[in-house]
JSON list of C-alpha atoms in Angstrom, two decimals:
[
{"chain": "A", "resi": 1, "resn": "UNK", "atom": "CA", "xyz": [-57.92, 45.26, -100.64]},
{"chain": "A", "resi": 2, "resn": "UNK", "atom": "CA", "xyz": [-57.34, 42.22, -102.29]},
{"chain": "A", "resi": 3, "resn": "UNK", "atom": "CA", "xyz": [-53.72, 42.71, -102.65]},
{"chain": "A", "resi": 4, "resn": "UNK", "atom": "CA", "xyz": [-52.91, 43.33, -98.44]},
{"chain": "A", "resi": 5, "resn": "UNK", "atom": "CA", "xyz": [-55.13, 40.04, -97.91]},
{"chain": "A", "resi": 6, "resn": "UNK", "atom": "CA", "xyz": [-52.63, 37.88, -100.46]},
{"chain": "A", "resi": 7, "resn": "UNK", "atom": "CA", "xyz": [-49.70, 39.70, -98.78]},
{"chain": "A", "resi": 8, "resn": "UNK", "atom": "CA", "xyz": [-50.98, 38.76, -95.63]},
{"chain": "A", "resi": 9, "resn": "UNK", "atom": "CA", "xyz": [-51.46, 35.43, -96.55]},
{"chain": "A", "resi": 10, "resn": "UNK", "atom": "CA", "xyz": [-48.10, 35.30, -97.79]},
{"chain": "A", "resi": 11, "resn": "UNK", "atom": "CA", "xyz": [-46.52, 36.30, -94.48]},
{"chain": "A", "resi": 12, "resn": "UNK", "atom": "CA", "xyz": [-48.02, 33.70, -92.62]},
{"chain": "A", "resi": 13, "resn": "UNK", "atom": "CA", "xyz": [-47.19, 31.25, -95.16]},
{"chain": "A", "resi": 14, "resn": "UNK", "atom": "CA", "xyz": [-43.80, 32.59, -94.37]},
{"chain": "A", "resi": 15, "resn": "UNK", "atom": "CA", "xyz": [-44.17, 32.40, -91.10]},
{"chain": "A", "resi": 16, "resn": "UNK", "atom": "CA", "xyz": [-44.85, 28.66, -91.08]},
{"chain": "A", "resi": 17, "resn": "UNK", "atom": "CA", "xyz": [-42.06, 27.96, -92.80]},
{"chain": "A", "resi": 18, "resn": "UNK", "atom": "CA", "xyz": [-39.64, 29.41, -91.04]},
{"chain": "A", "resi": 19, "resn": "UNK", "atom": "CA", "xyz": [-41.20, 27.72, -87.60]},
{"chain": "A", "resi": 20, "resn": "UNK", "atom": "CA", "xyz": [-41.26, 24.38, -89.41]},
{"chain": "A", "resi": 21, "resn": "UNK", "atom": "CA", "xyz": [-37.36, 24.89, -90.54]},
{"chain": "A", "resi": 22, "resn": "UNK", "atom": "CA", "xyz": [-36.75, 26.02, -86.98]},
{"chain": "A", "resi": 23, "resn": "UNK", "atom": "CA", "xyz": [-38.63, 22.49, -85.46]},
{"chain": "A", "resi": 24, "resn": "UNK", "atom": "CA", "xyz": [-37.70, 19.83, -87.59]},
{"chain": "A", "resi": 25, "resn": "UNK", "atom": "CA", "xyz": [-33.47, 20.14, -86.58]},
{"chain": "A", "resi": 26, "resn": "UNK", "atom": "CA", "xyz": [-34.64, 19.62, -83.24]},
{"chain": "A", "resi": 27, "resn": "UNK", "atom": "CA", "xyz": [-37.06, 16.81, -83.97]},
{"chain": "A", "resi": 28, "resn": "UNK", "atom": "CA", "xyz": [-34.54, 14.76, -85.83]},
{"chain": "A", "resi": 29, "resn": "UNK", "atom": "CA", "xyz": [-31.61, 15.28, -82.89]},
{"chain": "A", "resi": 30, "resn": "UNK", "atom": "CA", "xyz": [-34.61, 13.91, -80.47]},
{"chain": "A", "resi": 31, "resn": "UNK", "atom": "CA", "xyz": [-35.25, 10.68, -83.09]},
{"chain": "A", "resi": 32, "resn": "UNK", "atom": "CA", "xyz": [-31.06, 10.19, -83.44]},
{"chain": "A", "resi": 33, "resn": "UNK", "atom": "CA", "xyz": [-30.55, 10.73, -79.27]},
{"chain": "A", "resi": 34, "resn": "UNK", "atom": "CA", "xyz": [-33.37, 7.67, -79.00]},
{"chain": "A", "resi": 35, "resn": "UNK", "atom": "CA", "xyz": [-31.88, 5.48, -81.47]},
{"chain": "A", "resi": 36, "resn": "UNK", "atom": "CA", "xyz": [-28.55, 6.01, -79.85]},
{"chain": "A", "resi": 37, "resn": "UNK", "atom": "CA", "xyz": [-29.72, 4.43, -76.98]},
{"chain": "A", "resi": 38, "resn": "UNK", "atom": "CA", "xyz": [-31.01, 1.27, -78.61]},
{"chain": "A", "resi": 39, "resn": "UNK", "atom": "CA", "xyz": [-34.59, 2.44, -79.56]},
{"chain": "A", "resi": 40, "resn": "UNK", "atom": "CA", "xyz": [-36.01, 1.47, -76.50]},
{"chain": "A", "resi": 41, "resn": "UNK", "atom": "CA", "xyz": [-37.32, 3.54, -73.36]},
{"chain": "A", "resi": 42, "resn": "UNK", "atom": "CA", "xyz": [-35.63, 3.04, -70.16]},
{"chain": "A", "resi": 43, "resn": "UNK", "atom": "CA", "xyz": [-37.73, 0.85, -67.62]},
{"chain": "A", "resi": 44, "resn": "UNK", "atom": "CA", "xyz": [-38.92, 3.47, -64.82]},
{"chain": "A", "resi": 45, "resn": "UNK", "atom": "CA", "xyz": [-36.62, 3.72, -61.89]},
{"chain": "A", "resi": 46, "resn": "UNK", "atom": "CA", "xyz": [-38.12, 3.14, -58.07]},
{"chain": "A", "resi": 47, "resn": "UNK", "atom": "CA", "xyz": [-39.10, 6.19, -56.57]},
{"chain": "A", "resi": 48, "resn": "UNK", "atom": "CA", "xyz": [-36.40, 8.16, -54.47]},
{"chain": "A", "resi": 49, "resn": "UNK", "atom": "CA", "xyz": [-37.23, 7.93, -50.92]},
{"chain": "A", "resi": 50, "resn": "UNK", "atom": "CA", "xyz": [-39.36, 5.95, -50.70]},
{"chain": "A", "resi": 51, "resn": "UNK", "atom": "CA", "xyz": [-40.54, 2.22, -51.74]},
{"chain": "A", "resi": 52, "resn": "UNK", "atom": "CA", "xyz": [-43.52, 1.89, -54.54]},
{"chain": "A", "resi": 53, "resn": "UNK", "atom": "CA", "xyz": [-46.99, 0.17, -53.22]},
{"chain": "A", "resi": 54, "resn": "UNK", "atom": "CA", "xyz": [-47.42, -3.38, -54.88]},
{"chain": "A", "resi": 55, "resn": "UNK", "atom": "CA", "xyz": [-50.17, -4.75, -54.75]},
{"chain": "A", "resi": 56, "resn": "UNK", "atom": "CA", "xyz": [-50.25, -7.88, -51.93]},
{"chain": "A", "resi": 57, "resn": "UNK", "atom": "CA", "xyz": [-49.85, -11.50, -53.56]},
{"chain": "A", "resi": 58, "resn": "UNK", "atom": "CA", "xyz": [-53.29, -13.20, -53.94]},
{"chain": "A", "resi": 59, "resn": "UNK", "atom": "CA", "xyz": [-55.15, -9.50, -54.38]},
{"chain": "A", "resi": 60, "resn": "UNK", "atom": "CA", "xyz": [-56.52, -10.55, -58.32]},
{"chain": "A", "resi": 61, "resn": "UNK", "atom": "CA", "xyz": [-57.56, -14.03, -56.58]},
{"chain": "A", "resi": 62, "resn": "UNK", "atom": "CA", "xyz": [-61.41, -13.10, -55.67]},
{"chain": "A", "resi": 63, "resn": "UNK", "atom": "CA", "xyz": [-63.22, -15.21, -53.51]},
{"chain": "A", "resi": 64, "resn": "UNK", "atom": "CA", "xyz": [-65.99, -16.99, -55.85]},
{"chain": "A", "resi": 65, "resn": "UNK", "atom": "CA", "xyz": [-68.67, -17.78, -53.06]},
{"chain": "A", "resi": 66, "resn": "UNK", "atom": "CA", "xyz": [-70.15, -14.69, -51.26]},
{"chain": "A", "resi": 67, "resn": "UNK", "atom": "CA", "xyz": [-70.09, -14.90, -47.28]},
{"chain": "A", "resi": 68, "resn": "UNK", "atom": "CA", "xyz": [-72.66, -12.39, -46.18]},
{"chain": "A", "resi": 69, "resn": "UNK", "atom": "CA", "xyz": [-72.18, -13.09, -42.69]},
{"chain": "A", "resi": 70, "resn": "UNK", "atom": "CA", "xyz": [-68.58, -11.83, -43.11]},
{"chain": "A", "resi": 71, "resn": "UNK", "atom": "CA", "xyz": [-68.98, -8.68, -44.91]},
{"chain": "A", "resi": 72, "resn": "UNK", "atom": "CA", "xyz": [-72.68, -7.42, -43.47]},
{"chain": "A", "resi": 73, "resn": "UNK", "atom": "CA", "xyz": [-71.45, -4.55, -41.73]},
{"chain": "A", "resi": 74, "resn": "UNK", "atom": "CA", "xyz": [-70.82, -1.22, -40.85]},
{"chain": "A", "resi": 75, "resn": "UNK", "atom": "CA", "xyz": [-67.45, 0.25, -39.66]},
{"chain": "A", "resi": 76, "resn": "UNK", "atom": "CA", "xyz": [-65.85, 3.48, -38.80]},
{"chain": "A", "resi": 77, "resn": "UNK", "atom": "CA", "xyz": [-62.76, 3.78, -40.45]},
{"chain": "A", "resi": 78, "resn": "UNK", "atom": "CA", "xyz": [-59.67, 3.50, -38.76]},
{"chain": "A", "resi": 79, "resn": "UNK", "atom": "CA", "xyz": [-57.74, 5.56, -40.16]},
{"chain": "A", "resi": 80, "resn": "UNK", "atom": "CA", "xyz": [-58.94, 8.06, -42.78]},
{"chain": "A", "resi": 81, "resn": "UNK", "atom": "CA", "xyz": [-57.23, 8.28, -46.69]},
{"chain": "A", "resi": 82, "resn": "UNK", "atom": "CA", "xyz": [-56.34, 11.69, -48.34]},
{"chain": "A", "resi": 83, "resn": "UNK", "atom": "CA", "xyz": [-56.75, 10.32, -52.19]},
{"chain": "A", "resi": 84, "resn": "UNK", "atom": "CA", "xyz": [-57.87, 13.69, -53.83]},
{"chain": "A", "resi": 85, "resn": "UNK", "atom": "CA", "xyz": [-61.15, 15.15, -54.45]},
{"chain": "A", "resi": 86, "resn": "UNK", "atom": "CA", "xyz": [-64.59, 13.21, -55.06]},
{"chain": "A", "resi": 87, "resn": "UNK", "atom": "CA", "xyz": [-66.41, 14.71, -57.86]},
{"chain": "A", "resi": 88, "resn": "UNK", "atom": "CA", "xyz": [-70.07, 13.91, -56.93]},
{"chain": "A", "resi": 89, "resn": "UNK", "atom": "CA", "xyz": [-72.97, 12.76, -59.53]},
{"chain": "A", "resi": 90, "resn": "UNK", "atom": "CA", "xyz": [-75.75, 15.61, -60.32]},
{"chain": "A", "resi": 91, "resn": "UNK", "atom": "CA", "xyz": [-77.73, 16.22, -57.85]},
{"chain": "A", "resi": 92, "resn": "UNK", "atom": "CA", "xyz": [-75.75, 14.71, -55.48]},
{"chain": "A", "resi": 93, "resn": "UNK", "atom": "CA", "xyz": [-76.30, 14.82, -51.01]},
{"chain": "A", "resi": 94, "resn": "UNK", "atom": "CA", "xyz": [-74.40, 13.05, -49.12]},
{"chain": "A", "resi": 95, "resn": "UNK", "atom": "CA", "xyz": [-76.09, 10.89, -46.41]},
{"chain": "A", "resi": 96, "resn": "UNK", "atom": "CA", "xyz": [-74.72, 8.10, -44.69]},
{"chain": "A", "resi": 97, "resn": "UNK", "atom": "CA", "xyz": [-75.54, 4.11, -46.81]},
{"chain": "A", "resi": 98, "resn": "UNK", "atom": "CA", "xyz": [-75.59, 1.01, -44.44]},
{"chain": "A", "resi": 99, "resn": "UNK", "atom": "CA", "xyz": [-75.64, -2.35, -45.94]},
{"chain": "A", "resi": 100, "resn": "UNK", "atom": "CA", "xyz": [-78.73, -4.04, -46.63]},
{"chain": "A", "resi": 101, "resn": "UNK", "atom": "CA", "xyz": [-79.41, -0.50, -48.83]},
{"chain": "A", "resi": 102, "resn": "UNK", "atom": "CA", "xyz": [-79.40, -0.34, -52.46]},
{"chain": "A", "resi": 103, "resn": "UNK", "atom": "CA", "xyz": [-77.55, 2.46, -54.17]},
{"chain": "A", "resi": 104, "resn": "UNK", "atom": "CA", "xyz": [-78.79, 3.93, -56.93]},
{"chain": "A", "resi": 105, "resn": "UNK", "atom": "CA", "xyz": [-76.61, 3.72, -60.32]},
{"chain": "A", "resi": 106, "resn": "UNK", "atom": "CA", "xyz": [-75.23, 7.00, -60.35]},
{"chain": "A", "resi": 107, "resn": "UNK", "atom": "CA", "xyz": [-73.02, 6.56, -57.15]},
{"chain": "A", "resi": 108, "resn": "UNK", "atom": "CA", "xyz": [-71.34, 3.09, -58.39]},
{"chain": "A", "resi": 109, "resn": "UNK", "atom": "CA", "xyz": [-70.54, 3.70, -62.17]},
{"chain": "A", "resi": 110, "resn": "UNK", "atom": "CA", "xyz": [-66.61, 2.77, -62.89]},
{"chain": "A", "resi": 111, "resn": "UNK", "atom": "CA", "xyz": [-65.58, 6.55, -62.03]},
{"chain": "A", "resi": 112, "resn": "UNK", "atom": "CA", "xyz": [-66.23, 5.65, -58.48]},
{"chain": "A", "resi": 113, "resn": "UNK", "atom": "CA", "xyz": [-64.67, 2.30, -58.54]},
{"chain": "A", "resi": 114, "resn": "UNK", "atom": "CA", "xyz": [-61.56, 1.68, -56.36]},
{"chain": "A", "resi": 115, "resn": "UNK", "atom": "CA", "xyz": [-59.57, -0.55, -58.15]},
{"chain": "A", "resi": 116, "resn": "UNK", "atom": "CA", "xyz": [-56.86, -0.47, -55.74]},
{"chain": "A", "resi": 117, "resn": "UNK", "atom": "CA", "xyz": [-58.85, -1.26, -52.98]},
{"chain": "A", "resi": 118, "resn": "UNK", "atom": "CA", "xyz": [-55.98, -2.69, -50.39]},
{"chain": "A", "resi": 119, "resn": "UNK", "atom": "CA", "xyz": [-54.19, 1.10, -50.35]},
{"chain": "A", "resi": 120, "resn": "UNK", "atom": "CA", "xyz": [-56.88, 1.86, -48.18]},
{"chain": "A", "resi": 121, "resn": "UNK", "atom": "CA", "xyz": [-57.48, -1.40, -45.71]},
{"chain": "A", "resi": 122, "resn": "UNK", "atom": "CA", "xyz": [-60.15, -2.76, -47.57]},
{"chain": "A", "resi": 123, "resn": "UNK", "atom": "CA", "xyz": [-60.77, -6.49, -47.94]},
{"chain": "A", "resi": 124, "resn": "UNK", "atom": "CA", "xyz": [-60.52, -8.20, -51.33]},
{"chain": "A", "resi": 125, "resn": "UNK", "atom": "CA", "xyz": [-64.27, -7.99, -52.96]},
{"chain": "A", "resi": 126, "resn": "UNK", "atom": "CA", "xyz": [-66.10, -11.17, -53.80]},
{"chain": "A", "resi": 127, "resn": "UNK", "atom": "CA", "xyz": [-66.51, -11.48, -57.71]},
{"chain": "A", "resi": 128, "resn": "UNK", "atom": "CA", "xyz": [-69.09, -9.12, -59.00]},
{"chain": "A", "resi": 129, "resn": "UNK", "atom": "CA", "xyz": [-68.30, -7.02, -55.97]},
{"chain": "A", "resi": 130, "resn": "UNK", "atom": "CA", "xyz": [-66.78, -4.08, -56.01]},
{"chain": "A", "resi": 131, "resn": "UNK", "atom": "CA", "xyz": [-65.66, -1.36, -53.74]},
{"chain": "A", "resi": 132, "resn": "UNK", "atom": "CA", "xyz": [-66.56, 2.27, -54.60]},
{"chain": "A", "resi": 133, "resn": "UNK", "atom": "CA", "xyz": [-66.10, 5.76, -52.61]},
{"chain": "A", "resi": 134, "resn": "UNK", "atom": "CA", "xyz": [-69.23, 7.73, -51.69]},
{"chain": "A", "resi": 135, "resn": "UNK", "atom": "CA", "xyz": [-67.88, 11.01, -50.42]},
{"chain": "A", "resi": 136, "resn": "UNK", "atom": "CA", "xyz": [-65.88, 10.05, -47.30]},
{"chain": "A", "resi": 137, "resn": "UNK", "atom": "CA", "xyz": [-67.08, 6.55, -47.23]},
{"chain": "A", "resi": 138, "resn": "UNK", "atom": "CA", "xyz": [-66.10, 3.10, -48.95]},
{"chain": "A", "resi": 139, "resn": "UNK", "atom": "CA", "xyz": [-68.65, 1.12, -49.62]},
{"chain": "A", "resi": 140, "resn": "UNK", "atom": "CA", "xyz": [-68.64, -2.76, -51.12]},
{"chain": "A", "resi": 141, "resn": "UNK", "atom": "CA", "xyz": [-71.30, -2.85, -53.39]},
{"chain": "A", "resi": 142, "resn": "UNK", "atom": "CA", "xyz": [-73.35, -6.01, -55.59]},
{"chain": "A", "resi": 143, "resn": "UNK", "atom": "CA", "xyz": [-72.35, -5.03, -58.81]},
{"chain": "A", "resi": 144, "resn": "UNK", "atom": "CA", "xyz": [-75.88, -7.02, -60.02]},
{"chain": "A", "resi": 145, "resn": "UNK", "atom": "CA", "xyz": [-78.28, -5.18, -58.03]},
{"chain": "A", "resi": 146, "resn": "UNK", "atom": "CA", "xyz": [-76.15, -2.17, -55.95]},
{"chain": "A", "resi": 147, "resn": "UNK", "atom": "CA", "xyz": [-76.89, -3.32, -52.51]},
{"chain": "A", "resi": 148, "resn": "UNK", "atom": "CA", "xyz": [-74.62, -2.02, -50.42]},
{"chain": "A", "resi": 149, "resn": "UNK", "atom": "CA", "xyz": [-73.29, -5.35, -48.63]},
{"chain": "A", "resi": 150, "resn": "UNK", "atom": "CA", "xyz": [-70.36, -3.55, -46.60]},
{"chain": "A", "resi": 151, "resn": "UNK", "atom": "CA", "xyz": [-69.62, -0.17, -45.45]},
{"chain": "A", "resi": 152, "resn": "UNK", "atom": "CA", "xyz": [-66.63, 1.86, -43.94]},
{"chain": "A", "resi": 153, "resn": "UNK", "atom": "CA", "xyz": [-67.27, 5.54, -42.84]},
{"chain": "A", "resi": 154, "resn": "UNK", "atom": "CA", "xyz": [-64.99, 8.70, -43.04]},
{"chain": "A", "resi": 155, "resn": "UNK", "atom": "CA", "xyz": [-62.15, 6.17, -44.61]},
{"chain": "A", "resi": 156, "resn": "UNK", "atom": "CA", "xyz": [-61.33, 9.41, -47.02]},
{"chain": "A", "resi": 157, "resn": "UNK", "atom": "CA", "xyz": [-60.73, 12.88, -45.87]}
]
C-alpha cells in the first residue's frame, strides 16, 4: 500500500515537471517579445467606431454652497439609461423617494454611487452630495444625513 501511494506521488511529481518545462519556454518568449518593444505597454487606442465619453471640462469643479431652491425637485426622466443590472440591498422594495425624504444607509453606500454622473444628464452634485441609483431612479442625496435633495424617475431601464 505504501509503495502505490510513493509511486503515485512520484507521478505527479512528474507530472509537474514536465508542465513546468512545458510553461516556462513560453513565459520567457512573452518577457523577450515585451522587452523588444521597449518594456513599456502601448497607450490604449480610441475605440473603433465610435468616439470615447470624456468627461465635460469643469465636471471635478463642485459647487461649494448648496442651492436648495435649485435642486428641490422631482423629475421624470427624459430619456431612460440601460447601464446593467441593480443589485438591490437585503430586504430591499422598491417604492418611489421624493426629496425632502431621508434614505436609509443601505440604499446610498459607495456601490450605489454614480461617479460618472453626466453619462446620464445629471447635474454636477454640490460637495458632500452625491448621486446614487435606486432601482430605476437617480437620486442626489446629502451624503451627511441621506436626505434625498433631488430626484429623477425611470432614468435607468
Amino acid at each position: 500500500m505504501f509503495a502505490s501511494s510513493c509511486r503515485a506521488s512520484s507521478n505527479r511529481r512528474r507530472l509537474a515537471i514536465a508542465a513546468l518545462a512545458l510553461v516556462l519556454p513560453a513565459l520567457t518568449l512573452s518577457a523577450n517579445a515585451f522587452e523588444r518593444r521597449g518594456g513599456a505597454f502601448e497607450p490604449q487606442r480610441a475605440p473603433h467606431g465610435y468616439q470615447r465619453m470624456e468627461p465635460p471640462r469643469g465636471v471635478e469643479l463642485r459647487p461649494r454652497q448648496f442651492d436648495r431652491g435649485y435642486f428641490a425637485h422631482n423629475f421624470q426622466a427624459r430619456r431612460g439609461y440601460r447601464i446593467g443590472p441593480w443589485r438591490a440591498p437585503p430586504g430591499f422594495v422598491y417604492r418611489r423617494w421624493g426629496y425632502g425624504e431621508f434614505l436609509p444607509r443601505a440604499y446610498w453606500g459607495p456601490e450605489f454611487v454614480l461617479a460618472d454622473f453626466w453619462l446620464f444628464g445629471l447635474d454636477i452634485p454640490p460637495v458632500g452630495y452625491e448621486w446614487v441609483r435606486y432601482g430605476p431612479d437617480a437620486l442626489l442625496i446629502d451624503l451627511r444625513s441621506g436626505e434625498v435633495v433631488q430626484t429623477v424617475y425611470d432614468n435607468f431601464l
